[in-house]
Every structure is written in C-alpha cells, then in structure tokens.
Amino acid sequence: MDKNNPGLGFITQDDCYLFGQGTHYEIYKKLGAHPCEYQGKRGYYFAVWAPHAAAVSVVGDFNRWDPENSCCTRVGQGGIWECFIPGLSAGELYKFVIRTQGGDILYKADPYARCAEFRPGTASRMAEEPWEFSWGDRSWMKKRAEQDPRHSALSIYECHLGSWKKNQGGARDGFKSYRELAEELAAYVKDMGYTHVELMGIAEHPFDGSWGYQVTGYYAPTARYGDAQDFQYFVNYLHRAGIGVILDWVPAHFPRDAFGLADFDGQSCYEYADPRKGEHPDWGTKVFDYGKNEVKNFLIANALYWLNEYHVDGLRVDAVASMLYLDYGRREGEWCSNQYGGNENLEAIEFFKHLNSVIAGRHDGSMIIAEESTAWPMVTHSPEKNGLGFTFKWNMGWMHDFLEYMKLDPYFRKGNHNKMTFGLTYFTSENYILVLSHDEVVHLKCSMINKMPGIYEDKFANLRCAYAYMFGHPGKKLLFMGQDFAQWHEWDESVSLSWELLNEEPHRALQNFVRGLLHIYRTHPCLYQQDDNWDGFEWINANDAERSVFSFVRYDKDRKKSLLFVINFTPMERPDYKVGVPHAGSYRLIFDEKDGAYKLQKKKAESFRAYKGECDNRPYHIFHPLEPYGIRIYEFGPARKTAKTKTAVGGQPQLLATSSAKAHSSL
C-alpha cells in the first residue's frame, strides 16, 4: 500500500496483498457496500476494484445521481477505490461511476453488491450484512459435515423458482417470494423424498430468458423473489426440513450489458483482452480472465460466499467444458493455443484445482459439481493426482445414450441394446450424477413424457421403465421439475408448471411411482453407498437384447439388504419369465409397475423362493411373470452360511455372445 495514501482504514495492506495474490477468500467483506461507522457517523463504506480507471465516484438518489459528488480515492497501487458516505441506510440504490482513461463515463453496478434492483432496473441496492442472519440449521450442518456425499444418498430436484409456481396476477410479475417458496417447495420435496433441490438462476441476472446463466450480480440473490435475508430464510427453512440446497454457479462467462462486468473500467478488466480467448462467439458473452489473480479471487470468494453466508450445500458449475478448451465453440483461426500448442486452457485448469482444493479443505460435506460434457479425464479425482478435484460430474454420456434408447419404438430397441449397457463399462471412472435436467426438456427436445414412443398409455409405461432403470443404475440422481408427474409441454420459464395435471389419474400414478422410487433409494444404501466401484453392481443378464430385458443387482457394503432389478422395455408379456439370482433364499417383491407403491410393510410384499437350476449362468433362479413394460424390484439378504453353493460376487460384467435362441432356451 502507498504510505502516502493509507486510505480510510477499511482496506488494509494485508487486504491489498492477499487480493493481489488471489487468496483473499473473504474479499466480499471489504469490497462492495457495507454499513459502518466512520469518525462517529453512521453510513456506508464503498470499495471497488477498477485498476484502469482515471476516477471513480458513487451515485444514487442520495446525491441525485451526480457523478461529481461522493468521489472515491485510490487505495495503494492495486486498483482499489474507496469512499465513505454518511447517513445512508439499507435499501437505497447506487452505482459506481467510472471515468475511463479516454474520458468516457460509465455507470456500473457493484460487482460485489449483495442486493440488486428488481429488473428491468439495473442499480445495486445497499443491504444489511448477510452474516447477521440468525441461523437455525446447526444440526443439519453438523450432520452434513459428518457425511461423505460420494457415499450418501443424493437425489436432486432441479428447480427454477420463477416457474415452479406463480401467483397468478400477483405483483412483481407473479413471482412468489423466497419465503413463500420455502414452505411450499420444502413440503413438496419432502413428501416426494428428494434429498436436495438444485436451484437455477439465483445470482442476479437481467433477462428472464437466460434462466440465470448470464449473471450481472454474482453476490446478489436475484431480487425477483426477495432480498438477501429472504434467501437466507429459504435455505434455513429447507435445512430445518431436512433438505439440502445446491446452486447453479456460472464462472465460465458473463454478458456484455453496459452496466455489468464487461469492460468494467473502460478496458478488459474481468475478461481476457484477446477476443480469441475473451469472447464466446456462439453465446455473445465475455470470458473471465483466469490468469488474473484478482479475477480468480472474485470467483473463488464468490463460491465461498454462497457456502459461508447462505449455508448452501453445493455448487453446480455450469459450462465447465467451455472453460477447459480454448477452441470450445470456435472455428479455426478464432482461437489461440496454449504455450505448448494445445487447446487446453491451462489457466482455467489451475483455477479449478485452486477452487476445488479450497472447498475440499473445508471438510464440511459441501459439494462442487461439474457440468462437463466431454471426456476430459479425472474430473472428480484430486488435484494431488492431477485431477480437477470436483466432488461429482454430470454424466452427460449416459444421458444421451439413455434418451436415444428410450425414444425408440420398442421393436428397434433390440438393435440398440448397447446404449443401455455402455454406461456400465465406465461408471467407476468418475463420481457421477445421472441427470435428466432442464436442458433435455426445452428447445423442441420435448418433455420426458413426449419423448416416449407410442400412444397415451404406452408413453406412461415407457417413462416408468426409464425412471426405474435410472434409479437402479449406479450414480446419484437428478430430475428436473415437472417430469416426475409427466408434464406434457416443454419447460417454459414464463409460466408455472402444469400442476392441474395431478387431477388426472395417470399423472398422479406416475408421481406416486417416482415417489416410490425415491423412497426406495433413500432407504436402501445399496443404491448409493458404492456408486463408484464394482462391488456395488452386478449384471444378471446384460445380453437379453432380443427381449429388451435388463436384470442386475445392487449391493450395499455388507450385503444385508440388496436389490434385484428386472425391467422389460417392450409391450410383450413374458408369462414364463425366470431370472437368475445370486443364491438360494427368499426374494421379496417390493416394487412393480402396477401401482408404483413401495411396499414398506413386509406383509404387503409377495416373496418368491429361489429354485435350484441354472439360469443366466447362476445356480438358482426365481419364476415370476413379467408384464408388458414390466418392472420388478426384489429385496434380498445375504446367502445363508449353510448354503453349499458359492455366493456370486460383484465383478465386471461379461457381455456374453449368446444367441437369442440360446437365451430363450434357458427358460
């Protein structure tokens, strides 16, 4: 810090040093607007990073938006400007005015603002300090810190708050408040059995149609639903209801809006100066400069801000691939290689390793999830082993294969059997989340129910099979709102979900079916304890392509409560169907396609005795007619010690080269 300009005392020499090194993880407590007392007067302290600015001031109603008043002074040599304005209070609007080296005047929203003006307004709003909120989720946070999310139940309800439910004809364009949504959403999610919600578009953004993925207020919960303390109330309420909260987070790019981060101080400040690195030609957005310590600090501190001050349980990082590849979305000649001639963004890689190491070092059970759409290796491996360090990765490959299979007429599925088995050849390579997200039900892709082949009844039957297979497949689960009761139309952010469909029996039945799957998932550790290793999964028959039937087992660590899945993806009945089982004993049918009700009470579940006799290369089998689009989930325990046959163990599947005739002859 310049000794001749020590500043007001709020920004210290240590602050400047750590910010310049990119390691001031609570810089949001120094930059931005903060209520304080200075020289015996109450007011607000303002600080902003604008290294290329010729002058900076603060404007608002309090000074008639006059840029000649409330001028800031530069603190040291790091590009931070500050001022104190007495007499201000929470709720007032403000902006920074930047006078550029070329003499232009720019009106900019505060990059570190904790509240923003309701759109279409673009000003920042002074707020109380978020860390003054009285939290009541201590037991949730303690329990979370004691668990490893990789080996815990994780079933995510992806939700866009603005279109989940609306107040028809209400104020503020019909948006419900964070407080209203907290109670209604918590009740729904708890009843269904999801463990977490993932929220789209919480950081402030100017355009509803961007869904929150073009952010202008990285530190401000969007004013569409309330203020910062309202959002804290939302998270606190869900935690007290036993529900986790994950936020979508966008460190990949930001929009060009004149009041935002683009050319913040008249030059490339937050973005790369070279347009071949600093602009996304397809999206029309700016790319963060991951080589600048202050920019990395802005982003890493922002991630920690949501974890620290709002107690969120995880962040889902959007568009990771666009950050990792220098040529992402660019044609030849539109991008520049790294120092070794490759297309990897080495600065973004280092950023991820830094960010994820800091979050992992918290040891508090918080998660960071990569939406990474390519085959980039070791996304969820530790940086010490040259991985990126994410907790989970969205399994986009599985999703594409799965949906391509499900769209097929059942007659053609036998020729595409491998689309459903291929994901089981690489599921141990990363810690995966199986996703059926908002991206799959927009832009003419159809809703989940309308992706299914056939007429009315067939569509529901196919969707039941799809969800049953998804919940049996290794990997955590994510389902976008509306798809658990078969909403017909594609998602539209401007209207509410079609809740009226629950007045119709098929939609209620499908919702009940998904509820049953969710409760089975949460009550059976075999479905989440060993998602990342072969001890948790075993094929019974991966090769019954002719009949399009899949059968497999999920094991928990001690094999006390395992599940056998049998799913028929055709409308053909199999009245004489039998399936190989790991050992002798009783197999209790806890779930089927008829009503979808998870049979919690043993007396309501039908048991099937295993008979000795080879089937599916197993020494025992059970008989049970398999209905058209039939689904069977059996619960069974460990092999009895008195049994003479050797208990089957988990291992890599052997995709047998059997003919369909041989497969049928085993019946």
XYZ file of C-alpha atoms in Angstrom:
667
model
C 0.000 0.000 0.000
C 1.158 3.509 -0.764
C 2.228 5.023 2.591
C 1.281 8.454 1.269
C -2.284 7.255 0.698
C -3.280 4.933 3.555
C -6.967 5.240 2.744
C -9.829 5.220 5.249
C -8.553 2.233 7.153
C -11.121 -0.312 5.979
C -8.830 -1.761 3.305
C -5.520 -2.790 4.896
C -2.126 -3.532 3.434
C -2.782 -7.228 4.038
C -6.097 -6.978 2.153
C -4.354 -5.492 -0.867
C -1.610 -8.090 -0.776
C -3.924 -11.116 -0.478
C -6.272 -9.782 -3.151
C -3.323 -9.271 -5.481
C -2.244 -12.859 -4.796
C -5.763 -14.202 -5.443
C -6.126 -15.651 -1.931
C -8.344 -13.159 -0.081
C -11.202 -15.605 0.364
C -13.404 -13.087 2.216
C -12.726 -10.114 -0.042
C -16.508 -9.658 -0.297
C -16.383 -8.333 3.271
C -14.127 -5.488 2.088
C -15.210 -4.699 -1.482
C -18.759 -3.619 -2.257
C -21.018 -1.553 0.034
C -21.032 -2.132 3.796
C -22.820 -0.385 6.677
C -20.318 1.012 9.166
C -19.366 3.919 11.414
C -16.582 6.299 10.426
C -15.422 9.260 12.500
C -18.514 8.999 14.679
C -21.015 8.916 11.779
C -23.125 6.018 10.547
C -23.271 5.368 6.839
C -21.974 3.087 4.116
C -18.432 2.348 3.033
C -17.887 1.650 -0.683
C -14.930 -0.050 -2.358
C -14.421 -1.269 -5.924
C -11.607 -2.747 -7.989
C -11.116 -0.653 -11.152
C -7.376 -0.722 -11.965
C -7.611 1.206 -15.261
C -9.985 3.951 -14.081
C -8.971 7.611 -14.094
C -11.561 8.426 -11.421
C -14.394 6.694 -9.541
C -17.441 8.005 -7.666
C -20.641 6.640 -6.146
C -24.075 7.861 -7.232
C -27.639 7.310 -6.099
C -30.791 9.094 -5.011
C -28.798 10.413 -2.049
C -26.762 12.692 -4.346
C -29.210 12.992 -7.264
C -27.069 10.592 -9.286
C -24.464 13.305 -9.711
C -21.050 11.800 -10.584
C -19.264 14.893 -9.322
C -20.284 14.106 -5.742
C -19.126 11.254 -3.485
C -15.771 10.803 -5.182
C -13.598 7.827 -4.312
C -9.866 7.786 -3.667
C -7.408 5.151 -4.813
C -6.035 2.847 -2.110
C -2.438 1.859 -2.752
C -1.315 0.589 -6.131
C -3.652 -2.397 -6.615
C -6.514 -0.617 -8.341
C -8.964 -0.432 -5.396
C -11.016 2.750 -4.916
C -12.985 3.643 -1.771
C -15.177 6.231 -0.095
C -17.479 6.671 2.908
C -20.888 8.353 2.647
C -22.665 9.176 5.911
C -26.390 8.989 6.505
C -27.169 6.120 4.133
C -29.335 3.133 5.043
C -30.196 -0.310 3.703
C -32.433 -0.404 0.651
C -31.052 2.649 -1.159
C -29.965 2.280 -4.789
C -26.475 3.085 -6.044
C -23.954 2.613 -8.846
C -20.281 3.236 -9.357
C -19.358 5.858 -11.940
C -16.108 5.068 -13.743
C -14.260 7.789 -15.626
C -12.053 5.950 -18.127
C -8.567 6.868 -19.277
C -10.171 8.009 -22.530
C -12.605 10.315 -20.742
C -15.763 8.193 -21.113
C -18.252 7.979 -18.229
C -19.524 4.512 -17.323
C -22.329 3.739 -14.864
C -21.655 0.308 -13.380
C -23.481 -1.925 -10.923
C -21.361 -3.008 -7.975
C -19.676 -6.371 -8.772
C -19.819 -7.254 -5.060
C -23.346 -5.948 -4.362
C -25.388 -8.190 -2.073
C -28.738 -6.906 -3.344
C -29.912 -5.563 -6.694
C -32.783 -3.559 -8.096
C -35.759 -5.542 -9.402
C -35.446 -5.894 -13.149
C -35.607 -4.053 -15.512
C -33.767 -1.733 -13.119
C -30.009 -2.298 -13.082
C -28.766 -0.486 -9.972
C -27.264 -2.134 -6.920
C -29.044 -1.887 -3.577
C -27.463 -1.332 -0.174
C -28.047 -4.251 2.169
C -27.599 -5.269 5.750
C -24.674 -7.573 6.331
C -25.787 -11.130 5.441
C -23.721 -12.636 8.270
C -26.074 -11.044 10.791
C -28.815 -13.600 9.989
C -29.839 -15.876 12.883
C -29.421 -19.430 11.591
C -31.322 -22.393 12.981
C -29.770 -25.224 10.957
C -26.942 -26.247 13.285
C -27.992 -29.917 13.394
C -28.174 -30.049 9.577
C -24.726 -28.526 9.148
C -23.236 -30.839 11.786
C -24.737 -33.927 10.160
C -23.595 -32.780 6.720
C -20.010 -32.376 7.918
C -20.008 -35.947 9.224
C -21.013 -37.457 5.876
C -19.181 -38.082 2.634
C -21.590 -37.059 -0.149
C -19.950 -39.549 -2.520
C -21.255 -42.419 -0.404
C -24.524 -40.850 0.754
C -27.979 -40.634 -0.783
C -28.222 -37.787 -3.289
C -31.469 -37.415 -5.242
C -31.776 -33.899 -6.632
C -34.897 -31.988 -7.644
C -33.749 -29.385 -10.171
C -35.965 -26.337 -9.878
C -36.461 -22.928 -11.472
C -38.154 -20.901 -8.738
C -39.749 -18.414 -11.109
C -41.758 -21.062 -12.954
C -42.230 -23.760 -10.315
C -45.339 -21.976 -9.099
C -46.588 -18.447 -9.729
C -49.013 -16.062 -8.060
C -51.346 -15.562 -10.977
C -51.988 -11.865 -11.459
C -49.822 -11.024 -8.464
C -47.351 -8.208 -8.044
C -43.745 -8.433 -9.207
C -44.814 -10.300 -12.372
C -46.366 -13.104 -10.360
C -43.140 -14.277 -8.752
C -43.568 -15.943 -5.386
C -41.209 -14.810 -2.651
C -38.307 -16.831 -1.260
C -40.304 -17.178 1.955
C -43.433 -18.443 0.227
C -41.415 -20.807 -1.919
C -39.500 -22.139 1.074
C -42.631 -23.525 2.705
C -44.316 -24.826 -0.440
C -41.204 -26.285 -2.054
C -39.990 -27.915 1.157
C -43.357 -29.614 1.623
C -43.342 -30.986 -1.917
C -39.727 -32.138 -1.934
C -40.037 -33.753 1.497
C -43.222 -35.583 0.511
C -41.650 -36.881 -2.692
C -38.463 -37.999 -0.975
C -35.784 -35.981 -2.748
C -32.713 -35.230 -0.640
C -31.743 -31.908 -2.284
C -33.029 -29.148 -4.513
C -30.827 -27.581 -7.172
C -31.792 -24.005 -7.964
C -31.370 -22.392 -11.356
C -30.751 -18.680 -11.726
C -30.319 -17.394 -8.159
C -27.490 -14.893 -8.796
C -28.901 -11.651 -10.223
C -29.438 -11.554 -13.991
C -31.237 -9.027 -16.190
C -33.058 -11.303 -18.670
C -35.543 -13.989 -17.587
C -34.895 -15.957 -20.764
C -31.260 -16.532 -19.828
C -32.545 -18.668 -16.885
C -29.861 -17.078 -14.756
C -26.879 -18.231 -16.801
C -25.873 -14.697 -17.859
C -25.089 -13.168 -14.488
C -24.626 -9.492 -13.670
C -24.768 -9.741 -9.862
C -22.601 -12.619 -8.673
C -23.025 -11.758 -4.985
C -26.727 -10.834 -5.081
C -29.611 -13.308 -4.817
C -31.997 -12.205 -7.537
C -34.497 -9.570 -6.451
C -37.252 -11.414 -8.328
C -38.103 -13.322 -5.145
C -36.841 -11.028 -2.374
C -33.633 -9.852 -0.752
C -30.537 -11.474 0.734
C -32.111 -12.236 4.102
C -35.164 -13.705 2.390
C -32.901 -16.132 0.575
C -31.116 -16.977 3.828
C -34.564 -17.728 5.272
C -35.221 -20.006 2.283
C -32.057 -22.074 2.812
C -32.542 -22.166 6.580
C -36.136 -23.385 6.174
C -35.172 -26.174 3.787
C -32.328 -27.294 6.033
C -34.675 -27.476 9.018
C -36.937 -29.644 6.853
C -34.008 -31.982 6.114
C -33.458 -30.824 2.524
C -30.142 -29.717 1.020
C -29.720 -26.765 -1.338
C -27.426 -26.699 -4.392
C -26.968 -23.594 -6.552
C -26.111 -23.361 -10.217
C -22.949 -21.252 -10.491
C -21.577 -19.623 -13.653
C -17.826 -18.823 -13.619
C -17.488 -19.502 -17.352
C -18.769 -16.274 -18.872
C -20.779 -13.106 -18.300
C -22.956 -10.864 -20.522
C -21.999 -7.671 -22.305
C -24.635 -5.498 -20.588
C -23.268 -1.974 -20.265
C -23.914 -1.805 -16.503
C -22.177 -5.134 -15.816
C -18.646 -6.521 -15.740
C -17.847 -6.117 -19.435
C -15.033 -3.555 -19.977
C -15.684 -2.561 -16.385
C -13.198 0.292 -16.140
C -13.039 1.131 -19.835
C -10.707 -1.732 -20.646
C -10.717 -5.517 -20.393
C -10.777 -5.930 -16.646
C -12.630 -9.127 -15.739
C -12.315 -10.651 -19.221
C -9.389 -11.700 -21.407
C -8.224 -8.795 -23.580
C -7.648 -11.013 -26.631
C -11.116 -11.659 -28.160
C -9.922 -15.103 -29.254
C -9.916 -16.011 -25.565
C -12.189 -13.369 -24.091
C -15.354 -13.822 -26.134
C -17.727 -16.701 -26.812
C -18.818 -16.250 -30.445
C -21.825 -18.583 -30.068
C -23.167 -17.032 -26.875
C -22.166 -13.406 -27.387
C -20.673 -13.268 -23.904
C -17.351 -12.414 -22.266
C -14.949 -14.993 -20.795
C -13.351 -14.448 -17.401
C -9.571 -13.961 -17.418
C -8.394 -16.863 -15.243
C -4.835 -15.591 -15.487
C -5.572 -12.521 -13.337
C -5.301 -13.118 -9.623
C -7.952 -10.522 -8.800
C -10.437 -12.178 -11.184
C -9.751 -15.619 -9.758
C -10.178 -14.120 -6.288
C -13.520 -12.607 -7.324
C -14.780 -16.031 -8.410
C -13.314 -18.196 -5.636
C -14.500 -15.778 -2.956
C -17.918 -15.796 -4.634
C -18.154 -19.582 -4.400
C -17.175 -19.414 -0.728
C -19.621 -16.553 -0.162
C -22.579 -18.757 -1.062
C -21.235 -21.571 1.109
C -20.367 -19.333 4.078
C -23.079 -16.706 4.159
C -26.011 -18.684 2.759
C -25.090 -22.173 4.013
C -25.712 -23.726 0.597
C -24.638 -27.343 0.393
C -23.053 -27.324 -3.018
C -22.469 -25.565 -6.313
C -23.136 -26.999 -9.758
C -20.604 -25.360 -12.079
C -22.132 -24.542 -15.439
C -20.365 -24.992 -18.799
C -17.108 -26.445 -17.474
C -16.079 -27.694 -20.931
C -16.232 -24.147 -22.312
C -13.642 -23.157 -19.722
C -11.303 -26.092 -20.236
C -10.988 -25.892 -24.032
C -9.592 -22.825 -25.765
C -11.300 -23.855 -29.008
C -14.711 -24.501 -27.461
C -17.366 -23.187 -29.869
C -14.719 -21.590 -32.058
C -13.698 -22.263 -35.623
C -10.147 -22.495 -36.865
C -8.474 -19.091 -36.683
C -10.835 -17.912 -33.919
C -8.770 -19.261 -31.041
C -5.170 -19.299 -29.878
C -3.318 -22.308 -28.469
C -1.614 -22.502 -25.099
C 2.148 -22.227 -24.641
C 2.574 -25.886 -25.545
C 0.490 -25.677 -28.704
C -2.545 -27.434 -27.209
C -6.183 -26.458 -26.880
C -6.330 -26.756 -23.086
C -6.846 -23.565 -21.090
C -4.064 -24.054 -18.544
C -5.194 -21.046 -16.509
C -8.731 -22.418 -16.164
C -7.335 -25.808 -15.128
C -5.266 -24.146 -12.405
C -8.331 -22.132 -11.344
C -10.396 -25.293 -10.893
C -7.675 -27.034 -8.910
C -7.329 -23.995 -6.665
C -11.076 -23.572 -6.170
C -11.792 -27.237 -5.540
C -8.850 -27.653 -3.175
C -10.132 -24.783 -1.059
C -13.645 -26.253 -0.929
C -12.373 -29.775 -0.174
C -10.203 -28.345 2.577
C -13.295 -27.147 4.434
C -14.148 -30.769 5.381
C -17.771 -29.755 5.935
C -19.574 -32.011 3.458
C -20.101 -29.277 0.864
C -20.056 -30.338 -2.793
C -18.922 -28.899 -6.079
C -20.341 -30.478 -9.222
C -19.083 -30.198 -12.799
C -21.376 -29.943 -15.791
C -18.638 -31.259 -18.045
C -19.922 -32.560 -21.367
C -16.761 -34.104 -22.837
C -14.423 -36.957 -21.934
C -11.969 -34.750 -20.038
C -10.152 -37.186 -17.716
C -10.120 -37.243 -13.913
C -12.671 -34.501 -13.344
C -13.527 -35.863 -9.887
C -10.018 -37.006 -8.949
C -7.960 -34.956 -6.528
C -5.586 -32.233 -7.750
C -2.777 -34.109 -5.978
C -3.347 -36.890 -8.517
C -3.595 -34.390 -11.384
C -7.377 -34.337 -11.309
C -9.615 -31.269 -11.279
C -10.947 -32.002 -7.802
C -14.739 -31.844 -8.321
C -16.952 -33.872 -5.995
C -19.228 -35.070 -8.815
C -19.578 -34.855 -12.577
C -22.805 -34.829 -14.552
C -22.923 -37.999 -16.649
C -23.859 -36.458 -19.982
C -22.773 -39.512 -21.973
C -25.158 -41.776 -20.089
C -27.957 -39.256 -20.521
C -27.572 -39.050 -24.303
C -27.424 -42.840 -24.772
C -30.316 -43.392 -22.366
C -32.617 -40.893 -24.078
C -31.750 -42.148 -27.558
C -32.746 -45.648 -26.466
C -35.949 -44.520 -24.765
C -37.111 -42.567 -27.846
C -37.014 -45.719 -29.988
C -40.030 -47.774 -30.863
C -39.664 -50.926 -28.715
C -39.281 -53.033 -31.866
C -35.969 -51.319 -32.641
C -34.579 -51.405 -29.121
C -33.099 -54.870 -29.543
C -30.692 -53.431 -32.104
C -29.632 -50.668 -29.719
C -29.254 -52.705 -26.538
C -25.701 -51.436 -26.012
C -26.929 -47.879 -25.493
C -28.206 -49.004 -22.100
C -25.246 -51.186 -21.176
C -22.392 -48.958 -22.333
C -22.617 -46.655 -19.320
C -21.865 -49.634 -17.106
C -18.431 -50.032 -18.703
C -17.123 -46.696 -17.367
C -19.260 -45.815 -14.337
C -16.300 -46.231 -11.960
C -14.092 -43.717 -13.813
C -15.678 -40.685 -12.082
C -18.142 -39.878 -9.314
C -21.219 -39.413 -11.497
C -24.653 -37.861 -11.225
C -27.237 -39.226 -13.669
C -29.093 -36.197 -14.976
C -32.383 -35.565 -16.704
C -32.100 -31.793 -16.459
C -33.873 -28.714 -17.801
C -31.647 -28.799 -20.896
C -33.367 -32.015 -22.028
C -36.914 -30.619 -21.973
C -36.520 -27.310 -23.863
C -35.785 -26.054 -27.386
C -38.030 -28.576 -29.194
C -36.499 -31.537 -27.344
C -39.948 -32.395 -25.875
C -40.861 -33.121 -22.279
C -39.887 -36.510 -20.860
C -43.361 -37.976 -21.411
C -43.430 -36.777 -25.019
C -40.038 -38.299 -25.751
C -41.571 -41.714 -25.115
C -42.868 -43.761 -28.076
C -46.413 -44.986 -28.518
C -49.808 -43.587 -27.664
C -51.100 -42.327 -24.343
C -50.800 -45.427 -22.104
C -47.580 -46.579 -23.776
C -45.890 -43.271 -23.037
C -46.547 -43.582 -19.318
C -45.427 -47.212 -19.291
C -42.186 -46.369 -21.092
C -41.490 -43.496 -18.713
C -41.959 -45.777 -15.719
C -39.382 -48.180 -17.165
C -36.997 -45.299 -17.840
C -37.147 -43.968 -14.296
C -36.822 -47.432 -12.764
C -33.685 -48.110 -14.811
C -32.238 -44.704 -13.895
C -32.704 -45.328 -10.175
C -31.142 -48.767 -10.418
C -28.119 -47.594 -12.417
C -25.044 -46.558 -10.356
C -24.751 -42.805 -9.884
C -26.558 -40.085 -7.959
C -29.856 -38.849 -9.412
C -31.184 -35.553 -10.764
C -34.648 -34.967 -12.189
C -35.992 -31.633 -13.424
C -39.251 -30.304 -12.003
C -42.465 -31.331 -13.728
C -41.013 -34.532 -15.121
C -41.941 -36.510 -12.008
C -45.645 -36.143 -12.878
C -45.278 -36.202 -16.690
C -45.795 -32.598 -17.699
C -46.784 -32.636 -21.355
C -45.371 -29.344 -22.610
C -41.738 -28.344 -22.730
C -40.478 -26.239 -19.874
C -41.218 -22.529 -20.303
C -39.655 -20.163 -17.773
C -42.522 -17.694 -18.188
C -45.338 -19.959 -16.945
C -45.974 -22.205 -13.977
C -45.735 -25.981 -14.111
C -48.938 -27.778 -15.150
C -49.964 -28.740 -11.622
C -53.557 -29.207 -12.793
C -52.451 -32.472 -14.436
C -52.390 -34.072 -10.989
C -56.197 -34.068 -11.173
C -55.800 -36.827 -13.789
C -55.140 -40.381 -12.630
C -52.219 -41.281 -14.969
C -50.237 -38.260 -13.829
C -50.996 -38.920 -10.150
C -49.975 -42.529 -10.651
C -46.669 -41.585 -12.255
C -45.950 -39.118 -9.463
C -46.676 -41.875 -6.958
C -44.358 -44.184 -8.915
C -41.487 -41.683 -8.751
C -42.198 -41.087 -5.067
C -41.859 -44.820 -4.509
C -38.517 -44.934 -6.328
C -37.235 -42.011 -4.287
C -38.177 -43.687 -1.023
C -36.586 -46.960 -2.074
C -33.461 -45.028 -2.971
C -33.213 -43.317 0.407
C -33.912 -46.464 2.434
C -31.561 -48.812 0.562
C -27.848 -47.969 0.919
C -27.086 -50.411 -1.899
C -28.314 -47.701 -4.289
C -25.817 -45.060 -3.176
C -23.047 -46.498 -0.964
C -20.971 -47.992 -3.762
C -21.779 -45.952 -6.858
C -18.136 -45.776 -7.871
C -16.968 -49.400 -7.646
C -17.833 -52.846 -8.966
C -18.626 -54.226 -5.504
C -21.904 -52.348 -5.698
C -23.165 -53.599 -9.068
C -23.501 -56.945 -10.828
C -25.184 -57.831 -14.085
C -27.514 -60.807 -14.022
C -28.161 -60.604 -17.752
C -26.775 -57.777 -19.841
C -27.352 -59.624 -23.121
C -31.084 -60.212 -23.441
C -31.306 -57.866 -26.419
C -33.908 -59.912 -28.268
C -36.433 -59.397 -25.488
C -35.043 -56.000 -24.365
C -34.998 -57.106 -20.749
C -32.301 -55.941 -18.324
C -31.565 -57.599 -14.990
C -28.929 -56.625 -12.444
C -28.196 -56.450 -8.717
C -27.174 -53.553 -6.482
C -25.239 -54.440 -3.308
C -24.587 -52.496 -0.130
C -21.259 -52.826 1.666
C -22.256 -55.679 3.969
C -24.760 -57.237 1.519
C -27.503 -57.320 4.108
C -30.154 -55.546 2.005
C -29.539 -55.918 -1.726
C -31.880 -55.244 -4.639
C -32.512 -57.191 -7.845
C -33.872 -55.157 -10.778
C -35.705 -56.731 -13.750
C -37.093 -54.339 -16.379
C -38.915 -55.192 -19.604
C -38.635 -52.407 -22.202
C -41.202 -53.865 -24.617
C -45.015 -54.215 -24.622
C -44.603 -58.004 -24.862
C -45.731 -60.098 -21.897
C -43.315 -62.782 -20.628
C -45.605 -65.138 -18.662
C -42.929 -67.800 -18.146
C -40.106 -65.426 -17.279
C -37.441 -66.576 -14.884
C -34.309 -64.770 -13.808
C -31.050 -65.999 -12.321
C -30.315 -64.967 -8.754
C -27.085 -64.863 -6.738
C -28.003 -67.533 -4.201
C -30.763 -69.529 -2.546
C -33.293 -67.849 -0.287
C -36.325 -65.604 -0.445
C -36.692 -62.627 -2.788
C -39.307 -60.096 -1.701
C -41.019 -58.059 -4.425
C -41.107 -54.514 -3.041
C -41.877 -52.570 -6.217
C -43.504 -53.147 -9.595
C -45.139 -51.311 -12.446
C -48.728 -51.740 -11.289
C -49.149 -49.031 -8.702
C -45.605 -47.915 -8.018
C -46.157 -48.080 -4.275
C -43.042 -49.025 -2.350
C -44.234 -51.827 -0.085
C -42.851 -50.661 3.216
C -44.599 -53.367 5.231
C -43.267 -56.854 4.719
C -46.737 -58.416 4.895
C -47.738 -56.433 1.789
C -44.813 -57.673 -0.276
C -45.003 -61.003 -2.098
C -41.989 -63.287 -1.584
C -40.506 -65.630 -4.163
C -38.401 -68.644 -3.310
C -35.252 -69.250 -5.319
C -35.167 -72.663 -7.009
C -32.041 -74.594 -7.786
C -31.361 -74.742 -11.505
C -29.097 -72.854 -13.859
C -30.352 -69.583 -15.326
C -28.329 -66.604 -16.549
C -25.191 -68.544 -15.525
C -26.451 -68.606 -11.924
C -27.156 -71.805 -9.945
C -30.545 -70.510 -8.710
C -33.492 -68.712 -10.246
C -36.952 -67.358 -9.475
C -40.135 -67.535 -11.543
C -42.399 -64.515 -11.955
C -44.498 -63.488 -14.964
C -43.171 -60.282 -16.481
C -45.893 -57.907 -17.655
C -45.636 -55.682 -20.737
C -43.255 -52.917 -19.715
C -42.919 -54.902 -16.514
C -40.751 -53.710 -13.634
C -39.618 -55.910 -10.759
C -37.513 -54.772 -7.809
C -36.777 -57.553 -5.341
C -35.148 -57.128 -1.949
C -32.999 -59.949 -0.590
C -30.462 -60.616 2.114
C -27.082 -62.364 2.234
C -26.551 -66.002 1.354
C -27.106 -68.343 4.255
C -23.935 -69.850 5.642
C -25.410 -73.325 5.272
C -25.802 -72.955 1.559
C -23.468 -75.233 -0.378
C -23.309 -73.127 -3.493
C -20.795 -70.330 -3.751
C -22.282 -66.859 -3.428
C -21.865 -64.755 -6.535
C -19.651 -61.748 -6.057
C -19.546 -58.455 -7.823
C -17.263 -58.058 -10.784
C -17.022 -56.571 -14.201
C -19.859 -57.708 -16.438
C -19.173 -60.368 -19.049
C -21.275 -59.415 -22.045
C -21.935 -62.939 -23.288
C -22.033 -63.559 -27.022
C -25.136 -65.759 -26.749
C -27.719 -66.007 -29.493
C -31.309 -65.089 -28.815
C -32.275 -68.735 -29.278
C -29.887 -69.810 -26.533
C -31.207 -67.051 -24.290
C -34.766 -68.317 -24.765
C -33.743 -71.933 -24.241
C -32.712 -71.091 -20.674
C -36.372 -70.630 -19.735
